[in-house]
């Protein structure tokens, strides 16, 4: 991808356990364009949140490269090698919105103090009046009434708490934001408000998003492309329309079959996955989905499939992906 904003190359994140190395993210590669939203979906425990944290250096990767385009567009910087002052400067360019809007906020700080934290830490303003002006601007941007600036998190509902988290992430004018299940803890009507807010902000400020979720129906409405993860690896990557119209991996097909259809007398054949998810600790070098796949053959148990490009922009890691291609 010539105009890639982020290039992730052979990224790995392993955790040491008493039983061996846990392969949370295992040899993942992909690219994201400037201003694009990449949806990252999969079951709980597949490694998507770990991958998101590695992308912004909240976690140090075990190996691999994360190349971020320089501000002037002159080239790329491998952020896995940044330390000290360079890493602190990176924090101004990349941010995260966490899943639980309550646990990530200090209950002892008021709304304006919570939003002010990144501004204070980075010494953005020399005087309080200017900082307060910026805080009120951010509150207005995310739809928080100025009368709430002296309230505390426990006095607000989930939607307003999440808006605080979004305002904090925008305080330093970032370019890239990881959204780690930002609406999963919210009511459906509040989810729609937050999703619309994120879309509006992206249109206005040209942010680049990675939207992490286990809910494909949510990801469908916010993503330009979708990557499906299974047990630490990306098994399918495509534009969202092509993924929904022609899924090439059996795991993606099973996920799509579980999406409810809000129409009477319309049924979708549900694909039931049998068997247990294999252990991510020292996994075998084969297709990690073979024990739950209806199409698995000997080659699936003997050889790991590569993530291949089967049609323009549509990648899949399956030995039999070609049989699912629509003409």
PDB file of C-alpha atoms in Angstrom:
ATOM      1  CA  UNK A   1       0.000   0.000   0.000  1.00  0.00           C
ATOM      2  CA  UNK A   2       1.783   3.103  -1.275  1.00  0.00           C
ATOM      3  CA  UNK A   3      -0.097   5.611   0.879  1.00  0.00           C
ATOM      4  CA  UNK A   4       0.073   3.579   4.100  1.00  0.00           C
ATOM      5  CA  UNK A   5       0.111   5.612   7.308  1.00  0.00           C
ATOM      6  CA  UNK A   6       1.049   2.662   9.526  1.00  0.00           C
ATOM      7  CA  UNK A   7       2.879  -0.473   8.453  1.00  0.00           C
ATOM      8  CA  UNK A   8       2.859  -3.419  10.853  1.00  0.00           C
ATOM      9  CA  UNK A   9       5.442  -6.041   9.950  1.00  0.00           C
ATOM     10  CA  UNK A  10       5.685  -9.515  11.522  1.00  0.00           C
ATOM     11  CA  UNK A  11       4.568  -8.207  14.914  1.00  0.00           C
ATOM     12  CA  UNK A  12       4.758 -10.606  17.858  1.00  0.00           C
ATOM     13  CA  UNK A  13       3.840 -10.203  21.511  1.00  0.00           C
ATOM     14  CA  UNK A  14       4.532 -13.162  23.802  1.00  0.00           C
ATOM     15  CA  UNK A  15       3.955 -13.439  27.537  1.00  0.00           C
ATOM     16  CA  UNK A  16       5.974 -15.763  29.727  1.00  0.00           C
ATOM     17  CA  UNK A  17       3.898 -18.195  31.816  1.00  0.00           C
ATOM     18  CA  UNK A  18       4.807 -21.174  33.999  1.00  0.00           C
ATOM     19  CA  UNK A  19       3.680 -23.470  31.171  1.00  0.00           C
ATOM     20  CA  UNK A  20       5.566 -21.704  28.375  1.00  0.00           C
ATOM     21  CA  UNK A  21       5.253 -18.676  26.123  1.00  0.00           C
ATOM     22  CA  UNK A  22       1.734 -17.396  25.506  1.00  0.00           C
ATOM     23  CA  UNK A  23       1.461 -16.219  21.884  1.00  0.00           C
ATOM     24  CA  UNK A  24      -0.962 -13.294  22.305  1.00  0.00           C
ATOM     25  CA  UNK A  25      -0.022 -11.697  18.965  1.00  0.00           C
ATOM     26  CA  UNK A  26       1.793 -14.006  16.586  1.00  0.00           C
ATOM     27  CA  UNK A  27       3.443 -12.760  13.385  1.00  0.00           C
ATOM     28  CA  UNK A  28       0.830 -10.179  12.387  1.00  0.00           C
ATOM     29  CA  UNK A  29       1.301  -7.904   9.347  1.00  0.00           C
ATOM     30  CA  UNK A  30      -1.014  -5.284   7.835  1.00  0.00           C
ATOM     31  CA  UNK A  31      -1.151  -1.643   6.756  1.00  0.00           C
ATOM     32  CA  UNK A  32      -3.534   1.249   7.474  1.00  0.00           C
ATOM     33  CA  UNK A  33      -4.115   4.285   5.275  1.00  0.00           C
ATOM     34  CA  UNK A  34      -4.298   7.854   6.576  1.00  0.00           C
ATOM     35  CA  UNK A  35      -7.847   8.731   7.627  1.00  0.00           C
ATOM     36  CA  UNK A  36      -9.001   5.113   7.426  1.00  0.00           C
ATOM     37  CA  UNK A  37     -10.836   3.042  10.051  1.00  0.00           C
ATOM     38  CA  UNK A  38      -9.593  -0.522  10.383  1.00  0.00           C
ATOM     39  CA  UNK A  39     -12.005  -2.726  12.312  1.00  0.00           C
ATOM     40  CA  UNK A  40     -10.374  -5.477  14.383  1.00  0.00           C
ATOM     41  CA  UNK A  41     -12.743  -8.268  15.399  1.00  0.00           C
ATOM     42  CA  UNK A  42     -12.601 -11.669  17.041  1.00  0.00           C
ATOM     43  CA  UNK A  43     -13.580 -13.641  20.114  1.00  0.00           C
ATOM     44  CA  UNK A  44     -12.527 -12.579  23.583  1.00  0.00           C
ATOM     45  CA  UNK A  45      -8.921 -13.609  24.179  1.00  0.00           C
ATOM     46  CA  UNK A  46      -7.895 -13.614  20.498  1.00  0.00           C
ATOM     47  CA  UNK A  47      -5.276 -10.887  21.078  1.00  0.00           C
ATOM     48  CA  UNK A  48      -6.973  -7.870  19.513  1.00  0.00           C
ATOM     49  CA  UNK A  49      -6.664  -5.596  22.583  1.00  0.00           C
ATOM     50  CA  UNK A  50      -3.023  -6.656  23.035  1.00  0.00           C
ATOM     51  CA  UNK A  51      -2.377  -5.779  19.398  1.00  0.00           C
ATOM     52  CA  UNK A  52      -4.016  -2.380  19.872  1.00  0.00           C
ATOM     53  CA  UNK A  53      -1.843  -1.617  22.887  1.00  0.00           C
ATOM     54  CA  UNK A  54       1.293  -2.643  20.989  1.00  0.00           C
ATOM     55  CA  UNK A  55       0.371  -0.281  18.142  1.00  0.00           C
ATOM     56  CA  UNK A  56       0.662   2.744  20.447  1.00  0.00           C
ATOM     57  CA  UNK A  57       3.484   1.380  22.637  1.00  0.00           C
ATOM     58  CA  UNK A  58       1.405   0.831  25.770  1.00  0.00           C
ATOM     59  CA  UNK A  59       2.938  -2.627  25.494  1.00  0.00           C
ATOM     60  CA  UNK A  60       6.382  -3.365  24.089  1.00  0.00           C
ATOM     61  CA  UNK A  61       6.284  -5.971  21.354  1.00  0.00           C
ATOM     62  CA  UNK A  62       8.431  -9.111  21.484  1.00  0.00           C
ATOM     63  CA  UNK A  63       9.598  -8.659  17.880  1.00  0.00           C
ATOM     64  CA  UNK A  64       8.539  -7.110  14.601  1.00  0.00           C
ATOM     65  CA  UNK A  65       8.198  -3.527  13.384  1.00  0.00           C
ATOM     66  CA  UNK A  66       5.551  -0.805  13.590  1.00  0.00           C
ATOM     67  CA  UNK A  67       6.342   1.901  11.044  1.00  0.00           C
ATOM     68  CA  UNK A  68       4.549   5.224  11.541  1.00  0.00           C
ATOM     69  CA  UNK A  69       4.628   7.824   8.806  1.00  0.00           C
ATOM     70  CA  UNK A  70       6.584  10.950   9.757  1.00  0.00           C
ATOM     71  CA  UNK A  71       4.625  14.173  10.212  1.00  0.00           C
ATOM     72  CA  UNK A  72       6.106  15.690   7.059  1.00  0.00           C
ATOM     73  CA  UNK A  73       5.392  12.518   5.077  1.00  0.00           C
ATOM     74  CA  UNK A  74       9.082  12.090   4.269  1.00  0.00           C
ATOM     75  CA  UNK A  75       9.327   8.494   5.448  1.00  0.00           C
ATOM     76  CA  UNK A  76       8.618   6.193   8.370  1.00  0.00           C
ATOM     77  CA  UNK A  77       9.785   5.796  11.958  1.00  0.00           C
ATOM     78  CA  UNK A  78       9.855   2.405  13.680  1.00  0.00           C
ATOM     79  CA  UNK A  79       8.096   3.240  16.957  1.00  0.00           C
ATOM     80  CA  UNK A  80       9.174  -0.061  18.544  1.00  0.00           C
ATOM     81  CA  UNK A  81      12.658   1.425  18.855  1.00  0.00           C
ATOM     82  CA  UNK A  82      11.689   4.782  20.422  1.00  0.00           C
ATOM     83  CA  UNK A  83      12.673   5.639  23.986  1.00  0.00           C
ATOM     84  CA  UNK A  84      12.809   8.647  26.309  1.00  0.00           C
ATOM     85  CA  UNK A  85      11.945  11.984  24.731  1.00  0.00           C
ATOM     86  CA  UNK A  86      11.072  10.438  21.342  1.00  0.00           C
ATOM     87  CA  UNK A  87       8.566   8.110  22.984  1.00  0.00           C
ATOM     88  CA  UNK A  88       7.000  11.007  24.893  1.00  0.00           C
ATOM     89  CA  UNK A  89       6.613  12.921  21.633  1.00  0.00           C
ATOM     90  CA  UNK A  90       4.957   9.851  20.106  1.00  0.00           C
ATOM     91  CA  UNK A  91       2.279  10.014  22.831  1.00  0.00           C
ATOM     92  CA  UNK A  92       1.063  13.280  21.323  1.00  0.00           C
ATOM     93  CA  UNK A  93       0.429  11.588  17.993  1.00  0.00           C
ATOM     94  CA  UNK A  94      -1.212   8.349  19.145  1.00  0.00           C
ATOM     95  CA  UNK A  95      -3.945   7.860  21.746  1.00  0.00           C
ATOM     96  CA  UNK A  96      -6.404   5.242  23.010  1.00  0.00           C
ATOM     97  CA  UNK A  97     -10.015   5.149  24.194  1.00  0.00           C
ATOM     98  CA  UNK A  98     -10.556   2.280  26.635  1.00  0.00           C
ATOM     99  CA  UNK A  99     -13.482  -0.107  26.892  1.00  0.00           C
ATOM    100  CA  UNK A 100     -14.713   0.718  30.401  1.00  0.00           C
ATOM    101  CA  UNK A 101     -15.319   4.474  30.727  1.00  0.00           C
ATOM    102  CA  UNK A 102     -15.492   4.260  34.521  1.00  0.00           C
ATOM    103  CA  UNK A 103     -12.447   2.215  35.487  1.00  0.00           C
ATOM    104  CA  UNK A 104     -10.094   4.326  33.335  1.00  0.00           C
ATOM    105  CA  UNK A 105     -11.109   7.608  35.026  1.00  0.00           C
ATOM    106  CA  UNK A 106      -9.731   8.765  38.366  1.00  0.00           C
ATOM    107  CA  UNK A 107     -12.835   9.029  40.624  1.00  0.00           C
ATOM    108  CA  UNK A 108     -11.176  11.793  42.672  1.00  0.00           C
ATOM    109  CA  UNK A 109     -10.884  14.177  39.719  1.00  0.00           C
ATOM    110  CA  UNK A 110     -13.634  16.316  38.252  1.00  0.00           C
ATOM    111  CA  UNK A 111     -14.457  16.379  34.542  1.00  0.00           C
ATOM    112  CA  UNK A 112     -12.235  19.364  33.758  1.00  0.00           C
ATOM    113  CA  UNK A 113      -9.348  17.915  35.783  1.00  0.00           C
ATOM    114  CA  UNK A 114      -9.614  14.593  33.933  1.00  0.00           C
ATOM    115  CA  UNK A 115      -9.493  16.287  30.539  1.00  0.00           C
ATOM    116  CA  UNK A 116      -6.675  18.572  31.733  1.00  0.00           C
ATOM    117  CA  UNK A 117      -4.355  15.682  32.691  1.00  0.00           C
ATOM    118  CA  UNK A 118      -2.694  15.169  29.270  1.00  0.00           C
ATOM    119  CA  UNK A 119      -2.342  18.942  28.845  1.00  0.00           C
ATOM    120  CA  UNK A 120      -0.633  19.278  32.239  1.00  0.00           C
ATOM    121  CA  UNK A 121       1.639  16.252  31.787  1.00  0.00           C
ATOM    122  CA  UNK A 122       2.880  17.592  28.446  1.00  0.00           C
ATOM    123  CA  UNK A 123       3.167  21.227  29.601  1.00  0.00           C
ATOM    124  CA  UNK A 124       0.954  22.475  26.767  1.00  0.00           C
ATOM    125  CA  UNK A 125      -0.256  25.673  28.472  1.00  0.00           C
ATOM    126  CA  UNK A 126       1.526  28.200  30.689  1.00  0.00           C
ATOM    127  CA  UNK A 127      -1.607  29.616  32.293  1.00  0.00           C
ATOM    128  CA  UNK A 128      -4.851  28.155  33.582  1.00  0.00           C
ATOM    129  CA  UNK A 129      -7.327  30.404  31.684  1.00  0.00           C
ATOM    130  CA  UNK A 130      -5.968  29.242  28.311  1.00  0.00           C
ATOM    131  CA  UNK A 131      -6.081  25.615  29.449  1.00  0.00           C
ATOM    132  CA  UNK A 132      -9.676  25.978  30.664  1.00  0.00           C
ATOM    133  CA  UNK A 133     -10.625  27.471  27.305  1.00  0.00           C
ATOM    134  CA  UNK A 134      -9.167  24.416  25.556  1.00  0.00           C
ATOM    135  CA  UNK A 135     -10.955  22.038  27.976  1.00  0.00           C
ATOM    136  CA  UNK A 136     -14.316  23.697  27.328  1.00  0.00           C
ATOM    137  CA  UNK A 137     -13.648  23.513  23.601  1.00  0.00           C
ATOM    138  CA  UNK A 138     -12.984  19.775  23.908  1.00  0.00           C
ATOM    139  CA  UNK A 139     -16.136  19.290  25.997  1.00  0.00           C
ATOM    140  CA  UNK A 140     -18.138  21.051  23.326  1.00  0.00           C
ATOM    141  CA  UNK A 141     -16.513  18.942  20.598  1.00  0.00           C
ATOM    142  CA  UNK A 142     -17.549  15.645  22.240  1.00  0.00           C
ATOM    143  CA  UNK A 143     -20.984  16.889  23.314  1.00  0.00           C
ATOM    144  CA  UNK A 144     -20.413  17.448  27.039  1.00  0.00           C
ATOM    145  CA  UNK A 145     -22.322  20.387  28.515  1.00  0.00           C
ATOM    146  CA  UNK A 146     -20.083  22.995  30.182  1.00  0.00           C
ATOM    147  CA  UNK A 147     -22.219  22.766  33.342  1.00  0.00           C
ATOM    148  CA  UNK A 148     -20.712  19.313  33.951  1.00  0.00           C
ATOM    149  CA  UNK A 149     -17.094  20.480  34.216  1.00  0.00           C
ATOM    150  CA  UNK A 150     -17.080  20.259  38.041  1.00  0.00           C
ATOM    151  CA  UNK A 151     -18.906  16.915  38.223  1.00  0.00           C
ATOM    152  CA  UNK A 152     -17.198  13.646  39.118  1.00  0.00           C
ATOM    153  CA  UNK A 153     -17.367  10.366  37.140  1.00  0.00           C
ATOM    154  CA  UNK A 154     -19.771   8.660  39.569  1.00  0.00           C
ATOM    155  CA  UNK A 155     -22.277  11.463  38.960  1.00  0.00           C
ATOM    156  CA  UNK A 156     -22.443  10.799  35.217  1.00  0.00           C
ATOM    157  CA  UNK A 157     -23.903   8.052  33.055  1.00  0.00           C
ATOM    158  CA  UNK A 158     -21.820   5.713  30.876  1.00  0.00           C
ATOM    159  CA  UNK A 159     -22.218   7.763  27.718  1.00  0.00           C
ATOM    160  CA  UNK A 160     -20.932  10.950  29.333  1.00  0.00           C
ATOM    161  CA  UNK A 161     -18.039   9.073  30.943  1.00  0.00           C
ATOM    162  CA  UNK A 162     -17.038   7.709  27.556  1.00  0.00           C
ATOM    163  CA  UNK A 163     -17.202  11.228  26.116  1.00  0.00           C
ATOM    164  CA  UNK A 164     -14.703  12.269  28.797  1.00  0.00           C
ATOM    165  CA  UNK A 165     -12.393   9.486  27.646  1.00  0.00           C
ATOM    166  CA  UNK A 166     -12.738  10.624  24.044  1.00  0.00           C
ATOM    167  CA  UNK A 167     -12.085  14.262  25.015  1.00  0.00           C
ATOM    168  CA  UNK A 168      -8.899  13.203  26.856  1.00  0.00           C
ATOM    169  CA  UNK A 169      -7.711  11.302  23.798  1.00  0.00           C
ATOM    170  CA  UNK A 170      -8.264  14.368  21.592  1.00  0.00           C
ATOM    171  CA  UNK A 171      -6.580  16.864  23.947  1.00  0.00           C
ATOM    172  CA  UNK A 172      -3.151  16.665  22.299  1.00  0.00           C
ATOM    173  CA  UNK A 173      -4.453  16.717  18.698  1.00  0.00           C
ATOM    174  CA  UNK A 174      -3.446  13.133  17.848  1.00  0.00           C
ATOM    175  CA  UNK A 175      -3.397  11.607  14.386  1.00  0.00           C
ATOM    176  CA  UNK A 176      -4.029   7.959  15.262  1.00  0.00           C
ATOM    177  CA  UNK A 177      -6.488   6.621  17.863  1.00  0.00           C
ATOM    178  CA  UNK A 178      -7.028   3.044  19.031  1.00  0.00           C
ATOM    179  CA  UNK A 179     -10.657   2.539  20.075  1.00  0.00           C
ATOM    180  CA  UNK A 180     -10.701  -0.530  22.323  1.00  0.00           C
ATOM    181  CA  UNK A 181     -14.358  -1.650  22.403  1.00  0.00           C
ATOM    182  CA  UNK A 182     -15.485   1.920  23.139  1.00  0.00           C
ATOM    183  CA  UNK A 183     -19.224   1.145  23.095  1.00  0.00           C
ATOM    184  CA  UNK A 184     -19.483  -2.419  24.438  1.00  0.00           C
ATOM    185  CA  UNK A 185     -20.271  -1.240  28.002  1.00  0.00           C
ATOM    186  CA  UNK A 186     -22.997   1.178  26.862  1.00  0.00           C
ATOM    187  CA  UNK A 187     -26.722   0.919  26.150  1.00  0.00           C
ATOM    188  CA  UNK A 188     -27.703   0.530  22.497  1.00  0.00           C
ATOM    189  CA  UNK A 189     -29.044   4.085  22.116  1.00  0.00           C
ATOM    190  CA  UNK A 190     -25.882   5.504  23.731  1.00  0.00           C
ATOM    191  CA  UNK A 191     -23.752   3.282  21.473  1.00  0.00           C
ATOM    192  CA  UNK A 192     -25.285   4.948  18.423  1.00  0.00           C
ATOM    193  CA  UNK A 193     -24.518   8.414  19.823  1.00  0.00           C
ATOM    194  CA  UNK A 194     -20.851   7.543  20.481  1.00  0.00           C
ATOM    195  CA  UNK A 195     -20.423   5.877  17.070  1.00  0.00           C
ATOM    196  CA  UNK A 196     -21.901   8.904  15.314  1.00  0.00           C
ATOM    197  CA  UNK A 197     -19.610  11.174  17.357  1.00  0.00           C
ATOM    198  CA  UNK A 198     -16.516   9.165  16.353  1.00  0.00           C
ATOM    199  CA  UNK A 199     -17.549   9.303  12.685  1.00  0.00           C
ATOM    200  CA  UNK A 200     -18.127  13.057  12.840  1.00  0.00           C
ATOM    201  CA  UNK A 201     -14.752  13.633  14.524  1.00  0.00           C
ATOM    202  CA  UNK A 202     -12.975  11.568  11.881  1.00  0.00           C
ATOM    203  CA  UNK A 203     -14.602  13.538   9.063  1.00  0.00           C
ATOM    204  CA  UNK A 204     -13.675  16.851  10.691  1.00  0.00           C
ATOM    205  CA  UNK A 205     -10.129  16.095  11.875  1.00  0.00           C
ATOM    206  CA  UNK A 206      -9.110  13.221   9.506  1.00  0.00           C
ATOM    207  CA  UNK A 207      -8.189  10.840  12.332  1.00  0.00           C
ATOM    208  CA  UNK A 208      -6.950   7.326  11.630  1.00  0.00           C
ATOM    209  CA  UNK A 209      -8.745   4.699  13.746  1.00  0.00           C
ATOM    210  CA  UNK A 210      -8.295   1.107  14.776  1.00  0.00           C
ATOM    211  CA  UNK A 211     -11.716   0.067  16.056  1.00  0.00           C
ATOM    212  CA  UNK A 212     -11.517  -3.060  18.233  1.00  0.00           C
ATOM    213  CA  UNK A 213     -14.704  -5.022  18.877  1.00  0.00           C
ATOM    214  CA  UNK A 214     -16.194  -8.492  19.118  1.00  0.00           C
ATOM    215  CA  UNK A 215     -19.399  -7.213  17.486  1.00  0.00           C
ATOM    216  CA  UNK A 216     -19.280  -7.410  13.702  1.00  0.00           C
ATOM    217  CA  UNK A 217     -22.569  -5.560  13.286  1.00  0.00           C
ATOM    218  CA  UNK A 218     -21.048  -2.532  15.056  1.00  0.00           C
ATOM    219  CA  UNK A 219     -17.746  -2.737  13.190  1.00  0.00           C
ATOM    220  CA  UNK A 220     -19.591  -2.881   9.876  1.00  0.00           C
ATOM    221  CA  UNK A 221     -20.989   0.622  10.348  1.00  0.00           C
ATOM    222  CA  UNK A 222     -17.718   2.349  11.245  1.00  0.00           C
ATOM    223  CA  UNK A 223     -14.973   0.538   9.322  1.00  0.00           C
ATOM    224  CA  UNK A 224     -13.462   0.935   5.875  1.00  0.00           C
ATOM    225  CA  UNK A 225     -11.694  -2.409   6.172  1.00  0.00           C
ATOM    226  CA  UNK A 226     -12.029  -5.261   8.673  1.00  0.00           C
ATOM    227  CA  UNK A 227      -9.371  -7.632  10.017  1.00  0.00           C
ATOM    228  CA  UNK A 228     -10.546 -10.850  11.682  1.00  0.00           C
ATOM    229  CA  UNK A 229      -8.290 -12.285  14.408  1.00  0.00           C
ATOM    230  CA  UNK A 230      -8.205 -15.815  15.743  1.00  0.00           C
ATOM    231  CA  UNK A 231      -5.811 -16.971  18.445  1.00  0.00           C
ATOM    232  CA  UNK A 232      -3.238 -14.217  17.892  1.00  0.00           C
ATOM    233  CA  UNK A 233      -3.270 -14.212  14.098  1.00  0.00           C
ATOM    234  CA  UNK A 234      -5.158 -12.333  11.389  1.00  0.00           C
ATOM    235  CA  UNK A 235      -7.113 -14.922   9.402  1.00  0.00           C
ATOM    236  CA  UNK A 236      -8.923 -12.543   7.028  1.00  0.00           C
ATOM    237  CA  UNK A 237      -8.546  -8.906   5.968  1.00  0.00           C
ATOM    238  CA  UNK A 238     -10.748  -7.102   3.476  1.00  0.00           C
ATOM    239  CA  UNK A 239     -12.896  -4.086   2.709  1.00  0.00           C
ATOM    240  CA  UNK A 240     -16.016  -4.367   4.851  1.00  0.00           C
ATOM    241  CA  UNK A 241     -18.460  -4.861   1.947  1.00  0.00           C
ATOM    242  CA  UNK A 242     -16.424  -7.673   0.423  1.00  0.00           C
ATOM    243  CA  UNK A 243     -15.961  -9.343   3.809  1.00  0.00           C
ATOM    244  CA  UNK A 244     -19.727  -9.431   4.428  1.00  0.00           C
ATOM    245  CA  UNK A 245     -20.620 -10.424   0.865  1.00  0.00           C
ATOM    246  CA  UNK A 246     -17.909 -13.027   0.325  1.00  0.00           C
ATOM    247  CA  UNK A 247     -16.125 -14.252   3.485  1.00  0.00           C
ATOM    248  CA  UNK A 248     -13.242 -16.559   2.563  1.00  0.00           C
ATOM    249  CA  UNK A 249     -12.354 -18.004   5.978  1.00  0.00           C
ATOM    250  CA  UNK A 250     -14.638 -20.498   7.781  1.00  0.00           C
ATOM    251  CA  UNK A 251     -14.178 -18.605  11.048  1.00  0.00           C
ATOM    252  CA  UNK A 252     -15.395 -15.357   9.466  1.00  0.00           C
ATOM    253  CA  UNK A 253     -18.341 -17.229   7.994  1.00  0.00           C
ATOM    254  CA  UNK A 254     -19.261 -18.511  11.466  1.00  0.00           C
ATOM    255  CA  UNK A 255     -19.009 -15.024  12.988  1.00  0.00           C
ATOM    256  CA  UNK A 256     -21.233 -13.538  10.273  1.00  0.00           C
ATOM    257  CA  UNK A 257     -23.819 -16.295  10.703  1.00  0.00           C
ATOM    258  CA  UNK A 258     -24.283 -15.232  14.340  1.00  0.00           C
ATOM    259  CA  UNK A 259     -25.361 -11.660  13.497  1.00  0.00           C
ATOM    260  CA  UNK A 260     -29.097 -11.251  14.189  1.00  0.00           C
ATOM    261  CA  UNK A 261     -31.348 -10.181  11.309  1.00  0.00           C
ATOM    262  CA  UNK A 262     -33.967  -7.612  12.314  1.00  0.00           C
ATOM    263  CA  UNK A 263     -36.541  -8.762   9.768  1.00  0.00           C
ATOM    264  CA  UNK A 264     -39.549 -11.040  10.151  1.00  0.00           C
ATOM    265  CA  UNK A 265     -39.536 -14.345   8.278  1.00  0.00           C
ATOM    266  CA  UNK A 266     -35.877 -13.915   7.307  1.00  0.00           C
ATOM    267  CA  UNK A 267     -33.570 -16.631   8.540  1.00  0.00           C
ATOM    268  CA  UNK A 268     -29.840 -17.155   8.261  1.00  0.00           C
ATOM    269  CA  UNK A 269     -28.256 -20.581   8.550  1.00  0.00           C
ATOM    270  CA  UNK A 270     -26.288 -20.549  11.798  1.00  0.00           C
ATOM    271  CA  UNK A 271     -22.831 -22.137  11.730  1.00  0.00           C
ATOM    272  CA  UNK A 272     -22.191 -23.782  15.101  1.00  0.00           C
ATOM    273  CA  UNK A 273     -18.530 -24.036  16.044  1.00  0.00           C
ATOM    274  CA  UNK A 274     -17.820 -27.216  17.944  1.00  0.00           C
ATOM    275  CA  UNK A 275     -14.784 -28.073  20.016  1.00  0.00           C
ATOM    276  CA  UNK A 276     -12.622 -25.901  22.230  1.00  0.00           C
ATOM    277  CA  UNK A 277     -10.319 -23.018  21.341  1.00  0.00           C
ATOM    278  CA  UNK A 278      -6.761 -24.429  21.440  1.00  0.00           C
ATOM    279  CA  UNK A 279      -4.278 -23.109  23.964  1.00  0.00           C
ATOM    280  CA  UNK A 280      -2.312 -20.004  22.925  1.00  0.00           C
ATOM    281  CA  UNK A 281       0.664 -21.344  24.901  1.00  0.00           C
ATOM    282  CA  UNK A 282       3.274 -22.764  22.507  1.00  0.00           C
ATOM    283  CA  UNK A 283       0.717 -23.457  19.714  1.00  0.00           C
ATOM    284  CA  UNK A 284       1.508 -25.983  17.002  1.00  0.00           C
ATOM    285  CA  UNK A 285       2.598 -24.850  13.554  1.00  0.00           C
ATOM    286  CA  UNK A 286      -0.675 -25.597  11.817  1.00  0.00           C
ATOM    287  CA  UNK A 287      -4.023 -23.969  11.140  1.00  0.00           C
ATOM    288  CA  UNK A 288      -5.166 -22.982  14.625  1.00  0.00           C
ATOM    289  CA  UNK A 289      -8.796 -23.220  13.584  1.00  0.00           C
ATOM    290  CA  UNK A 290      -8.578 -26.807  12.299  1.00  0.00           C
ATOM    291  CA  UNK A 291     -10.132 -28.386  15.407  1.00  0.00           C
ATOM    292  CA  UNK A 292     -13.356 -26.370  14.991  1.00  0.00           C
ATOM    293  CA  UNK A 293     -13.547 -26.171  11.203  1.00  0.00           C
ATOM    294  CA  UNK A 294     -16.032 -28.234   9.125  1.00  0.00           C
ATOM    295  CA  UNK A 295     -13.709 -28.148   6.112  1.00  0.00           C
ATOM    296  CA  UNK A 296     -10.467 -29.218   7.855  1.00  0.00           C
ATOM    297  CA  UNK A 297      -8.321 -31.876   6.173  1.00  0.00           C
ATOM    298  CA  UNK A 298      -4.904 -33.342   6.881  1.00  0.00           C
ATOM    299  CA  UNK A 299      -3.036 -30.369   5.405  1.00  0.00           C
ATOM    300  CA  UNK A 300      -4.751 -28.098   7.964  1.00  0.00           C
ATOM    301  CA  UNK A 301      -3.342 -30.163  10.825  1.00  0.00           C
ATOM    302  CA  UNK A 302       0.122 -30.352   9.283  1.00  0.00           C
ATOM    303  CA  UNK A 303       0.820 -26.917   7.808  1.00  0.00           C
ATOM    304  CA  UNK A 304      -0.044 -23.334   8.820  1.00  0.00           C
ATOM    305  CA  UNK A 305      -1.737 -21.395   5.977  1.00  0.00           C
ATOM    306  CA  UNK A 306      -0.271 -18.059   4.920  1.00  0.00           C
ATOM    307  CA  UNK A 307      -2.276 -14.836   4.731  1.00  0.00           C
ATOM    308  CA  UNK A 308      -2.632 -14.608   0.940  1.00  0.00           C
ATOM    309  CA  UNK A 309      -4.262 -12.112  -1.423  1.00  0.00           C
ATOM    310  CA  UNK A 310      -7.050 -14.035  -3.180  1.00  0.00           C
ATOM    311  CA  UNK A 311      -8.670 -11.011  -4.855  1.00  0.00           C
ATOM    312  CA  UNK A 312      -7.767  -7.288  -4.900  1.00  0.00           C
ATOM    313  CA  UNK A 313      -7.488  -6.176  -1.276  1.00  0.00           C
ATOM    314  CA  UNK A 314      -8.974  -9.400   0.126  1.00  0.00           C
ATOM    315  CA  UNK A 315      -6.594 -11.531   2.176  1.00  0.00           C
ATOM    316  CA  UNK A 316      -7.290 -14.843   3.908  1.00  0.00           C
ATOM    317  CA  UNK A 317      -5.264 -17.489   5.740  1.00  0.00           C
ATOM    318  CA  UNK A 318      -7.005 -20.699   4.696  1.00  0.00           C
ATOM    319  CA  UNK A 319      -5.867 -23.640   2.567  1.00  0.00           C
ATOM    320  CA  UNK A 320      -9.314 -23.801   0.940  1.00  0.00           C
ATOM    321  CA  UNK A 321     -10.172 -20.111   0.569  1.00  0.00           C
ATOM    322  CA  UNK A 322     -10.351 -20.411  -3.233  1.00  0.00           C
ATOM    323  CA  UNK A 323     -13.386 -22.689  -2.999  1.00  0.00           C
ATOM    324  CA  UNK A 324     -15.346 -19.871  -1.319  1.00  0.00           C
ATOM    325  CA  UNK A 325     -14.523 -17.225  -3.942  1.00  0.00           C
ATOM    326  CA  UNK A 326     -17.549 -15.848  -5.756  1.00  0.00           C
ATOM    327  CA  UNK A 327     -17.138 -15.081  -9.443  1.00  0.00           C
TER     328      UNK A 327
END
